[in-house]
Short mmCIF file of N, CA and C in Angstrom, two decimals:
data_model
loop_
_atom_site.label_atom_id
_atom_site.label_comp_id
_atom_site.label_asym_id
_atom_site.label_seq_id
_atom_site.Cartn_x
_atom_site.Cartn_y
_atom_site.Cartn_z
N MET A 1 -34.44 -69.83 -53.71
CA MET A 1 -33.98 -70.86 -53.43
C MET A 1 -33.20 -71.50 -54.61
N ASN A 2 -31.76 -71.55 -54.47
CA ASN A 2 -31.32 -72.11 -55.65
C ASN A 2 -30.81 -73.70 -55.45
N SER A 3 -31.57 -74.48 -56.33
CA SER A 3 -31.39 -75.90 -56.02
C SER A 3 -31.11 -76.57 -57.48
N ALA A 4 -30.73 -78.06 -57.31
CA ALA A 4 -30.53 -78.77 -58.56
C ALA A 4 -31.15 -79.97 -58.13
N LEU A 5 -31.64 -80.69 -59.18
CA LEU A 5 -32.33 -81.99 -58.98
C LEU A 5 -32.01 -82.79 -60.01
N PHE A 6 -31.15 -84.08 -59.82
CA PHE A 6 -30.96 -85.09 -60.84
C PHE A 6 -31.06 -86.43 -60.53
N PRO A 7 -31.34 -87.31 -61.27
CA PRO A 7 -31.70 -88.84 -60.82
C PRO A 7 -30.25 -89.39 -60.52
N LYS A 8 -30.32 -90.44 -59.64
CA LYS A 8 -29.27 -91.20 -59.45
C LYS A 8 -29.66 -92.55 -59.71
N LEU A 9 -29.07 -93.23 -60.73
CA LEU A 9 -29.53 -94.68 -61.03
C LEU A 9 -28.73 -95.57 -60.24
N LEU A 10 -29.25 -96.77 -59.82
CA LEU A 10 -28.45 -97.69 -59.25
C LEU A 10 -28.54 -98.78 -60.18
N VAL A 11 -27.22 -99.28 -60.34
CA VAL A 11 -27.09 -100.30 -61.63
C VAL A 11 -26.25 -101.43 -61.00
N SER A 12 -26.20 -102.62 -61.55
CA SER A 12 -25.73 -104.10 -61.20
C SER A 12 -24.08 -103.96 -61.64
N ASP A 13 -23.72 -103.08 -62.58
CA ASP A 13 -22.43 -102.88 -62.75
C ASP A 13 -22.22 -101.52 -63.27
N ALA A 14 -21.75 -100.57 -62.15
CA ALA A 14 -21.53 -99.07 -62.42
C ALA A 14 -20.57 -99.08 -63.82
N ASP A 15 -19.37 -99.68 -63.60
CA ASP A 15 -18.43 -99.14 -64.78
C ASP A 15 -19.02 -99.79 -66.13
N ALA A 16 -19.69 -100.66 -66.09
CA ALA A 16 -20.49 -100.94 -67.40
C ALA A 16 -21.46 -100.04 -67.74
N ALA A 17 -22.15 -99.48 -66.84
CA ALA A 17 -22.99 -98.45 -67.15
C ALA A 17 -22.58 -97.13 -67.64
N ILE A 18 -21.36 -96.89 -67.07
CA ILE A 18 -20.62 -95.53 -67.40
C ILE A 18 -20.18 -95.95 -68.88
N ASP A 19 -19.82 -96.93 -69.04
CA ASP A 19 -19.38 -97.36 -70.64
C ASP A 19 -20.59 -97.08 -71.33
N PHE A 20 -21.79 -97.72 -71.13
CA PHE A 20 -22.94 -97.58 -71.96
C PHE A 20 -23.36 -96.13 -72.14
N TYR A 21 -23.69 -95.55 -71.12
CA TYR A 21 -24.07 -94.09 -71.07
C TYR A 21 -23.32 -93.07 -71.81
N THR A 22 -21.86 -93.43 -71.76
CA THR A 22 -21.09 -92.55 -72.41
C THR A 22 -21.27 -92.89 -73.88
N GLU A 23 -21.21 -93.85 -74.46
CA GLU A 23 -21.45 -94.43 -75.58
C GLU A 23 -22.77 -94.22 -76.20
N ALA A 24 -23.84 -94.66 -75.62
CA ALA A 24 -25.11 -94.77 -76.13
C ALA A 24 -25.81 -93.07 -76.13
N LEU A 25 -25.34 -92.40 -75.05
CA LEU A 25 -25.89 -91.19 -74.97
C LEU A 25 -25.09 -89.84 -75.31
N GLY A 26 -23.78 -90.35 -75.28
CA GLY A 26 -22.79 -89.22 -75.71
C GLY A 26 -22.34 -88.48 -74.48
N ALA A 27 -22.61 -89.11 -73.16
CA ALA A 27 -22.44 -88.58 -71.96
C ALA A 27 -20.99 -88.27 -71.57
N ASP A 28 -20.70 -87.24 -70.79
CA ASP A 28 -19.34 -87.09 -70.24
C ASP A 28 -19.31 -87.53 -68.69
N VAL A 29 -18.27 -88.18 -68.46
CA VAL A 29 -17.95 -88.51 -66.96
C VAL A 29 -17.39 -87.24 -66.15
N ALA A 30 -18.16 -86.72 -65.28
CA ALA A 30 -17.65 -85.39 -64.65
C ALA A 30 -17.05 -85.93 -63.25
N LEU A 31 -17.63 -86.84 -62.71
CA LEU A 31 -16.92 -87.49 -61.54
C LEU A 31 -17.23 -88.84 -61.40
N ARG A 32 -16.10 -89.30 -60.85
CA ARG A 32 -16.30 -91.10 -60.61
C ARG A 32 -15.56 -91.14 -59.18
N VAL A 33 -16.33 -91.71 -58.23
CA VAL A 33 -15.98 -91.99 -56.89
C VAL A 33 -16.01 -93.44 -56.60
N ALA A 34 -14.93 -94.01 -56.20
CA ALA A 34 -14.88 -95.38 -56.14
C ALA A 34 -14.38 -95.58 -54.60
N GLY A 35 -14.80 -96.70 -54.05
CA GLY A 35 -13.99 -97.28 -52.80
C GLY A 35 -12.79 -97.94 -52.89
N ASP A 36 -12.11 -98.17 -51.94
CA ASP A 36 -10.75 -98.99 -51.92
C ASP A 36 -10.89 -100.42 -52.74
N ASP A 37 -12.27 -100.95 -52.84
CA ASP A 37 -12.28 -102.24 -53.56
C ASP A 37 -12.80 -102.03 -55.07
N GLY A 38 -12.68 -100.48 -55.47
CA GLY A 38 -12.97 -100.22 -56.92
C GLY A 38 -14.42 -99.92 -57.10
N MET A 39 -15.23 -100.27 -56.24
CA MET A 39 -16.74 -100.29 -56.39
C MET A 39 -17.23 -98.75 -56.49
N VAL A 40 -18.02 -98.34 -57.52
CA VAL A 40 -18.32 -96.97 -57.86
C VAL A 40 -19.37 -96.70 -56.92
N HIS A 41 -19.30 -95.95 -55.96
CA HIS A 41 -20.43 -95.46 -55.02
C HIS A 41 -21.13 -94.22 -55.68
N HIS A 42 -20.36 -93.36 -56.58
CA HIS A 42 -21.00 -92.34 -57.14
C HIS A 42 -20.17 -91.89 -58.42
N ALA A 43 -21.02 -91.69 -59.46
CA ALA A 43 -20.53 -91.05 -60.55
C ALA A 43 -21.53 -90.01 -61.14
N GLU A 44 -21.08 -89.09 -61.73
CA GLU A 44 -21.81 -87.86 -62.41
C GLU A 44 -21.41 -88.04 -63.93
N LEU A 45 -22.60 -87.87 -64.60
CA LEU A 45 -22.28 -87.94 -66.04
C LEU A 45 -23.26 -86.76 -66.34
N THR A 46 -22.67 -86.10 -67.40
CA THR A 46 -23.50 -85.04 -68.12
C THR A 46 -23.99 -85.16 -69.45
N VAL A 47 -25.09 -85.12 -69.69
CA VAL A 47 -25.84 -85.34 -71.21
C VAL A 47 -26.54 -84.07 -71.50
N GLY A 48 -26.01 -83.22 -72.36
CA GLY A 48 -26.30 -82.00 -72.81
C GLY A 48 -26.17 -81.06 -71.72
N GLY A 49 -27.23 -80.43 -70.99
CA GLY A 49 -27.10 -79.61 -69.78
C GLY A 49 -27.67 -80.55 -68.60
N ALA A 50 -27.83 -81.86 -68.74
CA ALA A 50 -28.55 -82.47 -67.59
C ALA A 50 -27.30 -83.26 -66.94
N THR A 51 -27.69 -83.51 -65.58
CA THR A 51 -26.64 -84.42 -64.86
C THR A 51 -27.28 -85.56 -64.45
N LEU A 52 -26.60 -86.88 -64.72
CA LEU A 52 -27.13 -88.12 -64.31
C LEU A 52 -26.13 -88.79 -63.53
N ALA A 53 -26.53 -89.19 -62.31
CA ALA A 53 -25.62 -89.81 -61.55
C ALA A 53 -25.79 -91.25 -61.35
N LEU A 54 -25.05 -92.15 -60.90
CA LEU A 54 -25.17 -93.46 -60.80
C LEU A 54 -24.39 -94.07 -59.89
N ALA A 55 -24.67 -95.49 -59.39
CA ALA A 55 -23.87 -96.17 -58.22
C ALA A 55 -24.16 -97.56 -58.51
N GLN A 56 -23.15 -98.05 -58.10
CA GLN A 56 -23.38 -99.72 -58.10
C GLN A 56 -24.54 -99.98 -57.03
N SER A 57 -25.36 -101.02 -57.23
CA SER A 57 -26.44 -101.42 -56.23
C SER A 57 -25.53 -102.09 -55.21
N VAL A 58 -26.09 -102.06 -53.86
CA VAL A 58 -25.37 -102.59 -52.78
C VAL A 58 -26.60 -103.03 -52.09
N GLU A 59 -26.90 -104.22 -51.77
CA GLU A 59 -28.11 -104.77 -51.13
C GLU A 59 -28.02 -104.44 -49.67
N GLU A 60 -26.76 -104.61 -48.94
CA GLU A 60 -26.61 -104.39 -47.61
C GLU A 60 -27.14 -103.03 -47.39
N TRP A 61 -26.99 -101.89 -48.24
CA TRP A 61 -27.38 -100.50 -48.06
C TRP A 61 -28.82 -100.13 -48.38
N GLY A 62 -29.56 -101.24 -48.90
CA GLY A 62 -30.82 -101.02 -49.41
C GLY A 62 -30.87 -100.30 -50.83
N TRP A 63 -29.77 -100.42 -51.56
CA TRP A 63 -29.68 -99.92 -52.94
C TRP A 63 -29.80 -100.99 -53.83
N HIS A 64 -31.00 -101.04 -54.35
CA HIS A 64 -31.21 -102.06 -55.11
C HIS A 64 -31.44 -101.34 -56.58
N ASP A 65 -30.95 -102.19 -57.68
CA ASP A 65 -31.26 -101.88 -58.98
C ASP A 65 -32.39 -102.45 -59.77
N PRO A 66 -33.03 -102.10 -60.76
CA PRO A 66 -34.34 -102.44 -61.33
C PRO A 66 -34.26 -104.08 -61.49
N VAL A 67 -33.19 -104.63 -62.02
CA VAL A 67 -33.06 -106.07 -62.35
C VAL A 67 -33.47 -106.75 -61.01
N SER A 68 -32.72 -106.38 -59.99
CA SER A 68 -32.83 -107.09 -58.43
C SER A 68 -34.39 -107.04 -58.05
N LEU A 69 -35.06 -105.75 -58.64
CA LEU A 69 -36.46 -105.51 -58.08
C LEU A 69 -37.31 -106.08 -59.05
N GLY A 70 -36.84 -106.72 -60.15
CA GLY A 70 -37.98 -106.97 -61.04
C GLY A 70 -38.37 -106.12 -62.15
N GLY A 71 -37.85 -104.96 -62.40
CA GLY A 71 -38.32 -103.82 -62.95
C GLY A 71 -38.08 -102.53 -62.48
N SER A 72 -38.29 -101.57 -63.24
CA SER A 72 -38.07 -100.13 -62.81
C SER A 72 -39.46 -99.38 -62.74
N PRO A 73 -39.75 -98.69 -61.65
CA PRO A 73 -41.13 -97.88 -61.62
C PRO A 73 -40.96 -96.49 -62.18
N VAL A 74 -39.89 -96.14 -62.75
CA VAL A 74 -39.39 -94.97 -63.35
C VAL A 74 -39.17 -94.96 -64.71
N LEU A 75 -39.80 -93.99 -65.43
CA LEU A 75 -39.36 -93.82 -66.99
C LEU A 75 -38.51 -92.38 -66.90
N LEU A 76 -37.35 -92.50 -67.63
CA LEU A 76 -36.36 -91.37 -67.67
C LEU A 76 -36.76 -91.07 -69.22
N THR A 77 -36.70 -89.70 -69.40
CA THR A 77 -37.01 -89.20 -70.75
C THR A 77 -35.66 -88.41 -71.35
N LEU A 78 -35.25 -89.10 -72.62
CA LEU A 78 -34.32 -88.67 -73.44
C LEU A 78 -34.89 -87.72 -74.67
N ASP A 79 -34.75 -86.31 -74.59
CA ASP A 79 -35.03 -85.58 -75.80
C ASP A 79 -33.97 -85.50 -76.59
N ALA A 80 -34.11 -86.08 -77.73
CA ALA A 80 -32.92 -86.03 -78.80
C ALA A 80 -33.45 -85.38 -80.15
N ALA A 81 -32.44 -84.83 -80.62
CA ALA A 81 -32.64 -84.51 -82.06
C ALA A 81 -33.29 -85.44 -82.96
N ASP A 82 -32.69 -86.43 -82.84
CA ASP A 82 -33.02 -87.65 -83.75
C ASP A 82 -33.30 -88.83 -82.92
N PRO A 83 -34.71 -89.00 -82.49
CA PRO A 83 -35.05 -90.12 -81.49
C PRO A 83 -34.59 -91.29 -82.01
N ASP A 84 -34.86 -91.64 -83.56
CA ASP A 84 -34.77 -92.71 -84.19
C ASP A 84 -33.29 -93.35 -84.01
N ALA A 85 -32.32 -92.45 -84.28
CA ALA A 85 -30.94 -92.87 -84.24
C ALA A 85 -30.39 -92.92 -82.55
N ALA A 86 -31.19 -92.25 -81.74
CA ALA A 86 -30.60 -92.34 -80.16
C ALA A 86 -31.32 -93.76 -80.07
N ALA A 87 -32.40 -94.19 -80.15
CA ALA A 87 -33.01 -95.47 -79.70
C ALA A 87 -32.14 -96.65 -80.45
N ARG A 88 -31.79 -96.43 -81.73
CA ARG A 88 -31.08 -97.50 -82.41
C ARG A 88 -29.67 -97.55 -81.90
N ARG A 89 -29.00 -96.53 -81.59
CA ARG A 89 -27.78 -96.63 -81.03
C ARG A 89 -27.58 -97.19 -79.64
N MET A 90 -28.71 -97.26 -78.78
CA MET A 90 -28.87 -97.75 -77.47
C MET A 90 -29.14 -99.19 -77.65
N VAL A 91 -30.06 -99.53 -78.65
CA VAL A 91 -30.26 -101.00 -78.94
C VAL A 91 -28.89 -101.61 -79.38
N ASP A 92 -28.12 -100.97 -80.22
CA ASP A 92 -26.89 -101.59 -80.77
C ASP A 92 -25.99 -101.95 -79.77
N LEU A 93 -25.85 -101.25 -78.84
CA LEU A 93 -24.91 -101.38 -77.48
C LEU A 93 -25.71 -102.07 -76.49
N GLY A 94 -26.65 -102.79 -76.64
CA GLY A 94 -27.29 -103.75 -75.61
C GLY A 94 -28.61 -103.35 -74.88
N ALA A 95 -29.32 -102.23 -75.28
CA ALA A 95 -30.54 -102.09 -74.77
C ALA A 95 -31.60 -103.05 -75.65
N GLU A 96 -32.77 -102.98 -74.96
CA GLU A 96 -33.91 -103.70 -75.67
C GLU A 96 -35.07 -102.79 -75.92
N LEU A 97 -35.25 -102.81 -77.35
CA LEU A 97 -36.36 -101.68 -77.88
C LEU A 97 -37.81 -102.51 -77.23
N VAL A 98 -38.51 -101.64 -76.49
CA VAL A 98 -39.80 -102.02 -75.79
C VAL A 98 -40.95 -101.51 -76.77
N ILE A 99 -40.88 -100.45 -77.17
CA ILE A 99 -42.10 -99.71 -77.88
C ILE A 99 -41.16 -99.01 -79.05
N PRO A 100 -41.46 -99.34 -80.23
CA PRO A 100 -40.64 -98.73 -81.35
C PRO A 100 -41.06 -97.09 -81.30
N VAL A 101 -39.94 -96.44 -81.96
CA VAL A 101 -40.12 -94.80 -82.18
C VAL A 101 -41.11 -94.70 -83.18
N GLU A 102 -42.22 -93.95 -83.06
CA GLU A 102 -43.14 -93.65 -84.02
C GLU A 102 -43.73 -92.12 -83.71
N ASN A 103 -44.28 -91.45 -84.52
CA ASN A 103 -45.20 -90.19 -84.52
C ASN A 103 -46.20 -90.70 -83.53
N ARG A 104 -46.50 -90.17 -82.43
CA ARG A 104 -47.32 -90.18 -81.44
C ARG A 104 -48.59 -89.18 -81.75
N PRO A 105 -49.95 -89.30 -81.46
CA PRO A 105 -51.03 -88.36 -81.65
C PRO A 105 -50.80 -87.31 -80.81
N TYR A 106 -49.97 -87.04 -79.61
CA TYR A 106 -49.97 -85.99 -78.94
C TYR A 106 -48.80 -85.22 -79.33
N GLY A 107 -48.24 -85.20 -80.46
CA GLY A 107 -47.25 -84.29 -81.00
C GLY A 107 -45.82 -84.57 -80.80
N LYS A 108 -45.41 -85.83 -80.52
CA LYS A 108 -43.96 -86.32 -80.45
C LYS A 108 -43.56 -87.46 -81.06
N ARG A 109 -42.43 -87.74 -81.43
CA ARG A 109 -41.94 -88.94 -81.93
C ARG A 109 -41.21 -89.57 -81.03
N GLN A 110 -41.86 -90.68 -80.30
CA GLN A 110 -41.34 -91.24 -79.23
C GLN A 110 -41.36 -92.99 -79.40
N GLY A 111 -40.51 -93.49 -78.55
CA GLY A 111 -40.42 -94.80 -78.28
C GLY A 111 -39.89 -95.16 -76.83
N ARG A 112 -39.83 -96.34 -76.65
CA ARG A 112 -39.26 -96.77 -75.30
C ARG A 112 -38.17 -97.84 -75.26
N VAL A 113 -37.25 -97.45 -74.63
CA VAL A 113 -35.94 -98.44 -74.63
C VAL A 113 -35.69 -99.00 -73.12
N LYS A 114 -35.51 -100.32 -72.95
CA LYS A 114 -34.87 -100.70 -71.60
C LYS A 114 -33.33 -100.98 -71.77
N ASP A 115 -32.70 -100.09 -70.89
CA ASP A 115 -31.18 -100.27 -71.05
C ASP A 115 -30.78 -101.65 -70.55
N PRO A 116 -29.37 -101.89 -70.62
CA PRO A 116 -28.89 -103.27 -70.11
C PRO A 116 -29.04 -103.26 -68.50
N PHE A 117 -29.31 -102.38 -67.77
CA PHE A 117 -29.25 -102.24 -66.35
C PHE A 117 -30.82 -102.19 -65.87
N GLY A 118 -31.93 -102.21 -66.80
CA GLY A 118 -33.26 -102.38 -66.37
C GLY A 118 -33.86 -101.03 -66.26
N HIS A 119 -33.22 -100.04 -66.50
CA HIS A 119 -33.82 -98.68 -66.49
C HIS A 119 -34.44 -98.58 -67.87
N LEU A 120 -35.75 -97.99 -67.62
CA LEU A 120 -36.57 -97.49 -68.87
C LEU A 120 -36.55 -96.15 -69.42
N TRP A 121 -36.39 -96.09 -70.63
CA TRP A 121 -35.98 -94.86 -71.33
C TRP A 121 -37.21 -94.32 -72.20
N VAL A 122 -37.84 -93.22 -72.12
CA VAL A 122 -38.72 -92.57 -73.31
C VAL A 122 -37.69 -91.83 -74.14
N VAL A 123 -37.44 -92.21 -75.60
CA VAL A 123 -36.73 -91.40 -76.49
C VAL A 123 -37.54 -90.67 -77.22
N SER A 124 -37.43 -89.48 -77.06
CA SER A 124 -38.61 -88.36 -77.63
C SER A 124 -37.83 -87.49 -78.56
N GLY A 125 -38.51 -86.98 -79.51
CA GLY A 125 -38.19 -85.80 -80.31
C GLY A 125 -39.40 -85.28 -81.01
N ALA A 126 -38.83 -84.33 -82.07
CA ALA A 126 -39.93 -83.79 -82.83
C ALA A 126 -40.66 -84.76 -83.77
N LEU A 127 -41.79 -84.36 -84.21
CA LEU A 127 -42.45 -85.28 -85.24
C LEU A 127 -41.36 -85.26 -86.66
N ARG A 128 -41.52 -86.26 -87.36
CA ARG A 128 -41.12 -86.52 -88.68
C ARG A 128 -42.25 -86.24 -89.68
#
């Protein structure tokens, strides 16, 4: 079976999220689909070889973003060549540092960041 799996993040402001992820992660916009009202119902961004989709949260459709739910039950992992720089760039663009990037006893250099839309990211890389 030939399949692909990628997350679709629901956010409170899809256009702001597209801007954040393109600047913070170096993502490229592969697809942006908006309704007549301009609301983004589906966008696909590529980060390295991965696809990350996102859409505007719409309460009537049951599409809730982490802020509206009081937090996110999901951790996204970003494997970066320089996790310190990646986390710093995210924070500089409006994310919150939750756990500092440090060498961990399990052989990774990792930290955690909450992006401006409530999604939690483990920023990971090789030990220094």
